Coordinates of C-alpha atoms in Angstrom, one line a residue:
X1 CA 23.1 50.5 104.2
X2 CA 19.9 48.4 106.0
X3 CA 19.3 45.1 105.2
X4 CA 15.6 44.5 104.3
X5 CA 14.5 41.6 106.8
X6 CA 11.7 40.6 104.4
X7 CA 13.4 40.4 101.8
X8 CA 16.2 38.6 103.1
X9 CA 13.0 35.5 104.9
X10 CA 11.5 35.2 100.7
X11 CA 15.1 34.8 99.2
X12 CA 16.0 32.5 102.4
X13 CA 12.9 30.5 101.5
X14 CA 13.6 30.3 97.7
X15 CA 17.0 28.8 99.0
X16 CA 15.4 26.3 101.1
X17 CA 17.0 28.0 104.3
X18 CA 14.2 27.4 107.0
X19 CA 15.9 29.1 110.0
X20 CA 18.0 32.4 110.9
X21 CA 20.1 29.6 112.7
X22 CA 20.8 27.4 109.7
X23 CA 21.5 30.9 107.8
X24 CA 24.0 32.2 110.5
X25 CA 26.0 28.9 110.0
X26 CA 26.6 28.9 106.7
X27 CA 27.5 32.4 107.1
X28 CA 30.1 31.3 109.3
X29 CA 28.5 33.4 112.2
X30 CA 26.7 33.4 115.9
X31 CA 22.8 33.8 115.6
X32 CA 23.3 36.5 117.8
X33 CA 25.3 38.3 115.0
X34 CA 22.9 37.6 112.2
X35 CA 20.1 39.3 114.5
X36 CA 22.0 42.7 114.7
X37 CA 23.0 42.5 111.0
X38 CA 19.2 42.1 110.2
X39 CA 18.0 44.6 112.8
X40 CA 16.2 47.4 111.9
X41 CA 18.1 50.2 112.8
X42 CA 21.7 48.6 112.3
X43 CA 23.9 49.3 109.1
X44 CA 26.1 46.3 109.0
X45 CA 30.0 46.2 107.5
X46 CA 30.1 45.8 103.9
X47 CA 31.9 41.9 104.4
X48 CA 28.3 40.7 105.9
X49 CA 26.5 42.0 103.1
X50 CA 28.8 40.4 100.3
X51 CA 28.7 37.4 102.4
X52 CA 25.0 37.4 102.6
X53 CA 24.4 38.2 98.9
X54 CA 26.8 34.7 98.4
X55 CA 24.5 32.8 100.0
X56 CA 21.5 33.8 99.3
X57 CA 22.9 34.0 95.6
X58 CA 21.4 37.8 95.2
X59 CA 23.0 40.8 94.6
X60 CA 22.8 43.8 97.1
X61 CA 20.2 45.5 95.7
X62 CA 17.9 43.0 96.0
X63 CA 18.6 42.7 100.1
X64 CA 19.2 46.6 100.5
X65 CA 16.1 49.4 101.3
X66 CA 16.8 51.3 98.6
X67 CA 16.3 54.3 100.8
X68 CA 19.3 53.2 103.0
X69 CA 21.4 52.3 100.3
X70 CA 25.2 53.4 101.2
X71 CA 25.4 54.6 97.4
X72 CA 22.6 56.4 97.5
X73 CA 24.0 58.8 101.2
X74 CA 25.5 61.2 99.3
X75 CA 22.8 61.5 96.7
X76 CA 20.3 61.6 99.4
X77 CA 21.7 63.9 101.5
X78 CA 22.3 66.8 98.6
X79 CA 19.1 67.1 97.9
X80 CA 18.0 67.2 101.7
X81 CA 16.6 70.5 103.4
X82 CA 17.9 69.4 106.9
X83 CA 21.2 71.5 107.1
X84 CA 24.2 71.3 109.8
X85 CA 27.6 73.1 110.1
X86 CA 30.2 71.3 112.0
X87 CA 33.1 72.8 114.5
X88 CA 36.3 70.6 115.3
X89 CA 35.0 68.2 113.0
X90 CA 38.0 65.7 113.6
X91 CA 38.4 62.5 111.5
X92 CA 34.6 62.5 110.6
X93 CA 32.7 60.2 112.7
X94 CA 30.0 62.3 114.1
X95 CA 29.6 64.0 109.9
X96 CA 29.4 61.1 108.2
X97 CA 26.8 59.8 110.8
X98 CA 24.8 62.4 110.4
X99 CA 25.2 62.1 106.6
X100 CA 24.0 58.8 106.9
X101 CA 20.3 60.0 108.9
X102 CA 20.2 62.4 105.9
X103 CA 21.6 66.1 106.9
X104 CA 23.5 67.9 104.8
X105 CA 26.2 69.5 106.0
X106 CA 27.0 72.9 104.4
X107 CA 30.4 73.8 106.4
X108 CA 33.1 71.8 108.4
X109 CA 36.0 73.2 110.2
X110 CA 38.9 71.6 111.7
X111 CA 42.5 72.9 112.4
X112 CA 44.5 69.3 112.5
X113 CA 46.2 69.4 108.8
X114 CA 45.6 65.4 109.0
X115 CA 42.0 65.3 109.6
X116 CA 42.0 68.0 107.2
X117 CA 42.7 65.3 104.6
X118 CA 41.3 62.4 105.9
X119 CA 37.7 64.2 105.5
X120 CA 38.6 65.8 102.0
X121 CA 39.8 62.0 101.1
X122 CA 36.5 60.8 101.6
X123 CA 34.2 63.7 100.9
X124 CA 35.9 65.7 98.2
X125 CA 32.9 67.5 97.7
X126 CA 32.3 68.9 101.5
X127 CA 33.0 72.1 102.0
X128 CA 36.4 71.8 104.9
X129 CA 38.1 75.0 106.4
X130 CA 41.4 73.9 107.6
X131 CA 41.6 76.9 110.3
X132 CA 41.2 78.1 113.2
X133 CA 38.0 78.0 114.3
X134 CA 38.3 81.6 116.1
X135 CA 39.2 83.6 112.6
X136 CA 36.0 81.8 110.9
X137 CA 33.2 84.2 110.4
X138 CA 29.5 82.2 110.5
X139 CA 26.8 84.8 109.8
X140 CA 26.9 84.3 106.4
X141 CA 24.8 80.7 107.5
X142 CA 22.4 82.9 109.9
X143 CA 18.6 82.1 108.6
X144 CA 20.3 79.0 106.2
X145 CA 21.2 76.6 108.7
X146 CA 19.0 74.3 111.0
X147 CA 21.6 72.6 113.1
X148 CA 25.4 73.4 115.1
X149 CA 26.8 70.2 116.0
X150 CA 30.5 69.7 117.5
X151 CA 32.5 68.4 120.1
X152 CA 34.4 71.1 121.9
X153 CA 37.5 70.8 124.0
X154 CA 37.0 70.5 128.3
X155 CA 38.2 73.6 129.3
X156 CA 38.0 75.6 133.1
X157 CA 36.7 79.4 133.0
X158 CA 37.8 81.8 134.8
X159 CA 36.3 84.6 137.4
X160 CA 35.7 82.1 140.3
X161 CA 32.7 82.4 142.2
X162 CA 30.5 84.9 139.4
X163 CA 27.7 83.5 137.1
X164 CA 29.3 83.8 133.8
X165 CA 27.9 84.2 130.7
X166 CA 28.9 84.4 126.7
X167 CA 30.9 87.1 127.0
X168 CA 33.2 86.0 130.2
X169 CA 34.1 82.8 128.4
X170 CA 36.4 84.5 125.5
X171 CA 39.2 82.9 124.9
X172 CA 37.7 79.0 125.4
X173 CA 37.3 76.8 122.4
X174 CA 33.9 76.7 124.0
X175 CA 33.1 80.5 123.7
X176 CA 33.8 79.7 119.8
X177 CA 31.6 77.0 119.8
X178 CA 29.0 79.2 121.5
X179 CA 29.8 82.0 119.0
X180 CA 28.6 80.1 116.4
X181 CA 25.8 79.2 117.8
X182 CA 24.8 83.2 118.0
X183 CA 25.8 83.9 114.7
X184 CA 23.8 81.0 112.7
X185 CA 20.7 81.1 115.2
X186 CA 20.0 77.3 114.4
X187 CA 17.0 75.8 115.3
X188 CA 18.8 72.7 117.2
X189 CA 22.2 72.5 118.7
X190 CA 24.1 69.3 119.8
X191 CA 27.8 69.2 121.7
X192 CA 29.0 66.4 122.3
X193 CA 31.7 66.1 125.1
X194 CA 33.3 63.5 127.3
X195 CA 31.2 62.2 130.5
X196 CA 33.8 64.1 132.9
X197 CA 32.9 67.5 131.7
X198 CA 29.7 66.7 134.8
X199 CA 32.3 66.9 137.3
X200 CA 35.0 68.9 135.6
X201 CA 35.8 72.1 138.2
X202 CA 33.2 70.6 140.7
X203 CA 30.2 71.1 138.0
X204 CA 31.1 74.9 137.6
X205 CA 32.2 74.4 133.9
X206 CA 29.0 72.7 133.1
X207 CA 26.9 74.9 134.9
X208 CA 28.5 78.0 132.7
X209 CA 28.0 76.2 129.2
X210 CA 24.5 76.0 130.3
X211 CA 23.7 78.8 131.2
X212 CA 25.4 80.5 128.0
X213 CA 23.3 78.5 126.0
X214 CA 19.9 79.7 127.7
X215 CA 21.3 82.8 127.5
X216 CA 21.5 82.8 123.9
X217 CA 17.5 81.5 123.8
X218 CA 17.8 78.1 124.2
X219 CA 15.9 75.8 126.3
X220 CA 18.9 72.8 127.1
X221 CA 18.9 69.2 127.8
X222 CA 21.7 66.8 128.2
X223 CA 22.2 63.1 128.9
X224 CA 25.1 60.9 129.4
X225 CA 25.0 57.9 126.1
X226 CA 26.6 55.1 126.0
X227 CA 27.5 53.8 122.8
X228 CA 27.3 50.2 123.7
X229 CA 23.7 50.7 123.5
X230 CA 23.7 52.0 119.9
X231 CA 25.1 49.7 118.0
X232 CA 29.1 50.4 118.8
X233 CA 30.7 47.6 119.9
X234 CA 32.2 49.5 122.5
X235 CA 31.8 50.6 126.3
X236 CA 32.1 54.6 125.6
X237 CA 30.2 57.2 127.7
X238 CA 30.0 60.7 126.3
X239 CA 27.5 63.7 127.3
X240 CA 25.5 65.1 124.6
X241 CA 23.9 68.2 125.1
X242 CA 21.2 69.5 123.0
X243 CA 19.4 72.8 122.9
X244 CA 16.5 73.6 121.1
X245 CA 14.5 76.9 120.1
X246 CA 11.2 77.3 122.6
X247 CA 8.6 74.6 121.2
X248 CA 10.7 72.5 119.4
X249 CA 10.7 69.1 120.6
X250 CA 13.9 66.5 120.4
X251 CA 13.8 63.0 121.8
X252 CA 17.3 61.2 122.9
X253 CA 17.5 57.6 120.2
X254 CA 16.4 54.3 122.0
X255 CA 18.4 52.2 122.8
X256 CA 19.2 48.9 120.6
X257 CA 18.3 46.0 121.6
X258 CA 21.2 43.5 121.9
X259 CA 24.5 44.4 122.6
X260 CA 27.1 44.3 120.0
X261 CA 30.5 42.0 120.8
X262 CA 34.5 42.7 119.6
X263 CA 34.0 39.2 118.0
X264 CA 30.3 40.8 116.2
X265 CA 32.4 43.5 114.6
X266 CA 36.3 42.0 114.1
X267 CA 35.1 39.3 111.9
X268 CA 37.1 39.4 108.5
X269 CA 38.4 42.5 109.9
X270 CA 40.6 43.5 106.9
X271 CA 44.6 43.8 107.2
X272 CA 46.2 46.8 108.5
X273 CA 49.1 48.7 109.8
X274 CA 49.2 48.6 113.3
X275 CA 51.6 49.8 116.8
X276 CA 53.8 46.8 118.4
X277 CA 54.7 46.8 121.7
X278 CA 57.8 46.6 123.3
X279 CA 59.1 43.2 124.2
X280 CA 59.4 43.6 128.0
X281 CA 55.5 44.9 127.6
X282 CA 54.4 41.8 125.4
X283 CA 56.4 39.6 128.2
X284 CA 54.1 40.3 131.1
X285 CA 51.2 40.9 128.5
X286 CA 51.2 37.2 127.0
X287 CA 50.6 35.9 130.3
X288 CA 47.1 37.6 130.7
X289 CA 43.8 36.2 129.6
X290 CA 41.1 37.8 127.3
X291 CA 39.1 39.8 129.7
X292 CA 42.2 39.7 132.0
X293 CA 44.0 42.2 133.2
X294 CA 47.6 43.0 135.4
X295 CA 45.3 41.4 138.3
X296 CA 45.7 38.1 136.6
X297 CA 49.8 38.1 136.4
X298 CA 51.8 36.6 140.0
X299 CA 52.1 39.1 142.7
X300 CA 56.0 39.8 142.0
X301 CA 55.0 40.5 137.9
X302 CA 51.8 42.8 139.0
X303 CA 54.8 45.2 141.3
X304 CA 57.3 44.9 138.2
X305 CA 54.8 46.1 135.9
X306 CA 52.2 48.4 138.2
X307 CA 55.7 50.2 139.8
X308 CA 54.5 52.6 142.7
X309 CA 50.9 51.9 141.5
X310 CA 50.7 48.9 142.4
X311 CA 50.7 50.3 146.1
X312 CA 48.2 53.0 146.0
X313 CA 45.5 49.9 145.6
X314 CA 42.5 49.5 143.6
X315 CA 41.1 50.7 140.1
X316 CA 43.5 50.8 137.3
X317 CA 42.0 48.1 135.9
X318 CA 42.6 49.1 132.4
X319 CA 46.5 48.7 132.4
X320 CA 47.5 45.3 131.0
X321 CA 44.2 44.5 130.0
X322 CA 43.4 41.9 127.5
X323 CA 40.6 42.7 125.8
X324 CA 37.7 39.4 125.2
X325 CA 35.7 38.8 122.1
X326 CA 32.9 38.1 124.2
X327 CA 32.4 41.5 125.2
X328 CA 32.1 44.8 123.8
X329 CA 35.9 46.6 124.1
X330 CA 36.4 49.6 126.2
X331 CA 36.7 52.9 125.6
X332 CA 39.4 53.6 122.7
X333 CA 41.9 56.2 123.3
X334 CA 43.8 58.1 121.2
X335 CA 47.0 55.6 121.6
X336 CA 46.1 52.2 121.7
X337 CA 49.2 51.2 123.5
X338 CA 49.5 53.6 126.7
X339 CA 49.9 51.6 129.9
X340 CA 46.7 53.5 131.6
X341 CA 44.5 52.3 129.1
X342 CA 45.7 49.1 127.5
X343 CA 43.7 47.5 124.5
X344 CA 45.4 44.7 123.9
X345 CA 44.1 42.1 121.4
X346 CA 42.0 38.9 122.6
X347 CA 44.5 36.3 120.6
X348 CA 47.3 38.0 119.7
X349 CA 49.4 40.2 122.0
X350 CA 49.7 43.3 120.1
X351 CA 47.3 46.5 120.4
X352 CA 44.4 46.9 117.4
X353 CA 45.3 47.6 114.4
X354 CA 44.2 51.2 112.4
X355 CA 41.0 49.0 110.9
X356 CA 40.4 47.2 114.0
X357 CA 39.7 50.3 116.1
X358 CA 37.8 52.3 113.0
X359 CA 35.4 49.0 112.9
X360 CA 35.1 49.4 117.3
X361 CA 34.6 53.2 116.3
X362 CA 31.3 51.8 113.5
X363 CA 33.6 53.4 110.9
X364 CA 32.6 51.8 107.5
X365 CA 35.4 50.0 105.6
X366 CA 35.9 52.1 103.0
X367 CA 36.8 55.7 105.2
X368 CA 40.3 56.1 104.7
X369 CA 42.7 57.8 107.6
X370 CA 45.6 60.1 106.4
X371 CA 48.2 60.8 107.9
X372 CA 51.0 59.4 110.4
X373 CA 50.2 56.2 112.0
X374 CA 49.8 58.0 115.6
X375 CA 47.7 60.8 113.7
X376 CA 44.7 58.0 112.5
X377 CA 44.7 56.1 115.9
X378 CA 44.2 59.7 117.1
X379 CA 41.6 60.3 114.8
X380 CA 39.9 57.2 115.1
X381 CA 40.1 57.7 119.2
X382 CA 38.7 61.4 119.1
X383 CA 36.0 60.5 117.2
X384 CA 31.8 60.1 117.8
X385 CA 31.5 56.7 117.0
X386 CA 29.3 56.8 113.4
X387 CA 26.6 54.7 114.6
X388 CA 25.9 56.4 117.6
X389 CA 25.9 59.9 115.2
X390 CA 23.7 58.0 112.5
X391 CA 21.4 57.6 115.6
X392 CA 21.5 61.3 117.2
X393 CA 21.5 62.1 113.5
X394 CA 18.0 60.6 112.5
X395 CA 16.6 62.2 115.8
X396 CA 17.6 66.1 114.7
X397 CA 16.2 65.3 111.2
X398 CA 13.2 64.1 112.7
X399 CA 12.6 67.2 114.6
X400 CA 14.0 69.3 111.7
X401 CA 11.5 68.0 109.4
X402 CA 8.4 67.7 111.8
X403 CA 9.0 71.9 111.9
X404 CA 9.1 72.3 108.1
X405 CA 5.8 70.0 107.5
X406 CA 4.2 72.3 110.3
X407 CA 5.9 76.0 108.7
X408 CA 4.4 74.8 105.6
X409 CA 1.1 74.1 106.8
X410 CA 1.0 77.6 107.7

């Protein structure tokens, strides 16, 4: 869902508003804010939209590029010929990204009962196996699909000291993952991992997922992203890794522009359930400042709550940390209450709520979490934040379709 900038300057005009500024205000918003819900490649939360539409006294449609349309994704994307399957699929952030830059996805498959039926809440219509990924048979897609995509689990191989390849990594999530791959011969695949798999055994573990993937014919590239700098309003570092078949060319997104805030996407946040914390936590936590962190308590309150850490000096700056609306948040873990990596609230002292940390994680709105209240923050906290997918997402299609328009020339 894009807003159409044009548009939005001729009904701002009929309206008499003569500046983005005077617009902002009456929107009850920062300038700053009002230029990432207008920029070109940012899908803004449904709130700002209805908001918008209020003021300008229009109705979405008249905003909206009717090829961006939120309505129209799922219409869209079945009539598509870019195709994806997706392993450990999770709570959907890094599908319905991709759904969003116009793939279709033909098969999903995740083992977690809960994610199971947070996807099938939301997407009746995609096809979900709820199993494990290892009894799943994927020929049948061989020649059908363009693109593998999934975020497979950090794992150490064995046989120190030898070059492994596919078949020395059996029994690894990975060698599933890579199995797949084999089987479906896509044109494009993309794994998306956290930032420590670089180091993770000293760059062996790495160095053996790479040179699997040349070994099953494709050339590989990876880069760390940060999702600050596409459109998430948060501080998240993941590697992506993407291999292509010999001549087909893929380009990592640019990066946006301005950086997105907590107070850019919390605003008229909607109410939900949410964790507490304990009161001796919320006693030393009161006393911090947004931004702050145990640094900012008294020296005999940083050893009560630090413990033996507090003597093994530096780092650790994410326990007791306060979180400011002036900056984008960190990372979100799959707890938002474990004393290594605190997420408290600027205001209140209490962590994020369930539709706090889906808006940090560019989760639309209206994408429902089943499940336990630990299972969605574990969902939401797993996930590939949807904007940085959207972004990835329009890349693959891009080089997807740049093939198709040359095979058809031919």
């Amino acid at each position: 869902m894009k807003i159409n900038k044009i548009k939005v300057r001729n009904f701002m005009a009929k309206k008499g508003i003569k500046t983005q500024v005077e617009l902002a205000k009456e929107m009850g918003i920062t300038k700053n804010q009002l230029s990432a819900i207008l920029a070109k490649d940012y899908i803004p939360i449904k709130s700002n939209v209805i908001e918008l539409c209020k003021i300008l006294e229009v109705s979405p449609k008249e905003i909206l590029d009717e090829s961006s349309n939120e309505n129209n994704y799922s219409t869209n994307v079945s009539k598509s010929d870019v195709t994806a399957i997706e392993l450990f699929a999770g709570g959907g952030g890094l599908a319905l990204g991709l759904e969003q830059a116009g793939i279709k996805t033909l098969q999903l498959v995740e083992i977690d009962k809960a994610c199971y039926r947070t996807l099938k809440q939301n997407r009746p219509h995609w096809n979900v196996l709820n199993e494990d990924v290892s009894k799943v048979e994927f020929s049948k897609f061989k020649g059908k699909v363009d693109i593998v995509t999934g975020g497979f689990p950090c794992q150490a191989f064995s046989l120190a000291g030898k070059k492994l390849g596919f078949e020395d990594t059996r029994g690894t999530l990975f060698y599933e993952f890579a199995r797949c791959v084999k089987e479906v011969n896509p044109t494009i695949f993309m794994a998306e991992n956290v930032k420590g798999l670089i180091s993770h055994d000293n760059g062996r573990t790495l160095s053996v997922i790479l040179n699997v993937f040349e070994e099953l014919g494709y050339d590989v590239q990876y880069q760390v992203l940060n999702a600050v700098n596409y459109g998430v309003a948060q501080k998240r570092e993941r590697i992506i890794i993407i291999g292509t078949k010999p001549g087909v060319d893929f380009q990592y997104p640019q990066k946006a522009n301005n950086i997105l805030t907590l107070r850019d996407v919390l605003k008229d946040c909607p109410k939900s359930e949410g964790q507490s914390y304990s009161e001796n936590k919320k006693k030393f936590l009161e006393l911090i400042p947004p931004g702050g962190c145990w640094i900012n308590l008294p020296e005999d309150l940083q050893k009560q709550y630090m413990g033996k850490s507090f003597y093994s000096g530096g780092g650790k700056r994410g326990m007791a940390r306060r979180i400011s609306w002036d900056e984008p948040c960190l990372t979100l873990t799959c707890s938002p209450s474990q004393k290594q990596t605190e997420r408290c609230h600027p205001d209140e002292t209490r962590p994020f709520t369930v539709r706090e940390y889906a808006r940090i994680q560019s989760f639309p709105d209206d994408w429902e979490f089943v499940g336990g209240l630990g299972d969605k923050y574990k969902q939401i906290g797993n996930a590939v934040p949807v904007e940085l997918a959207r972004r990835l997402g329009e890349e693959l299609f891009n080089s997807i379709s740049k093939l198709k328009k040359i095979d058809a020339l031919n």
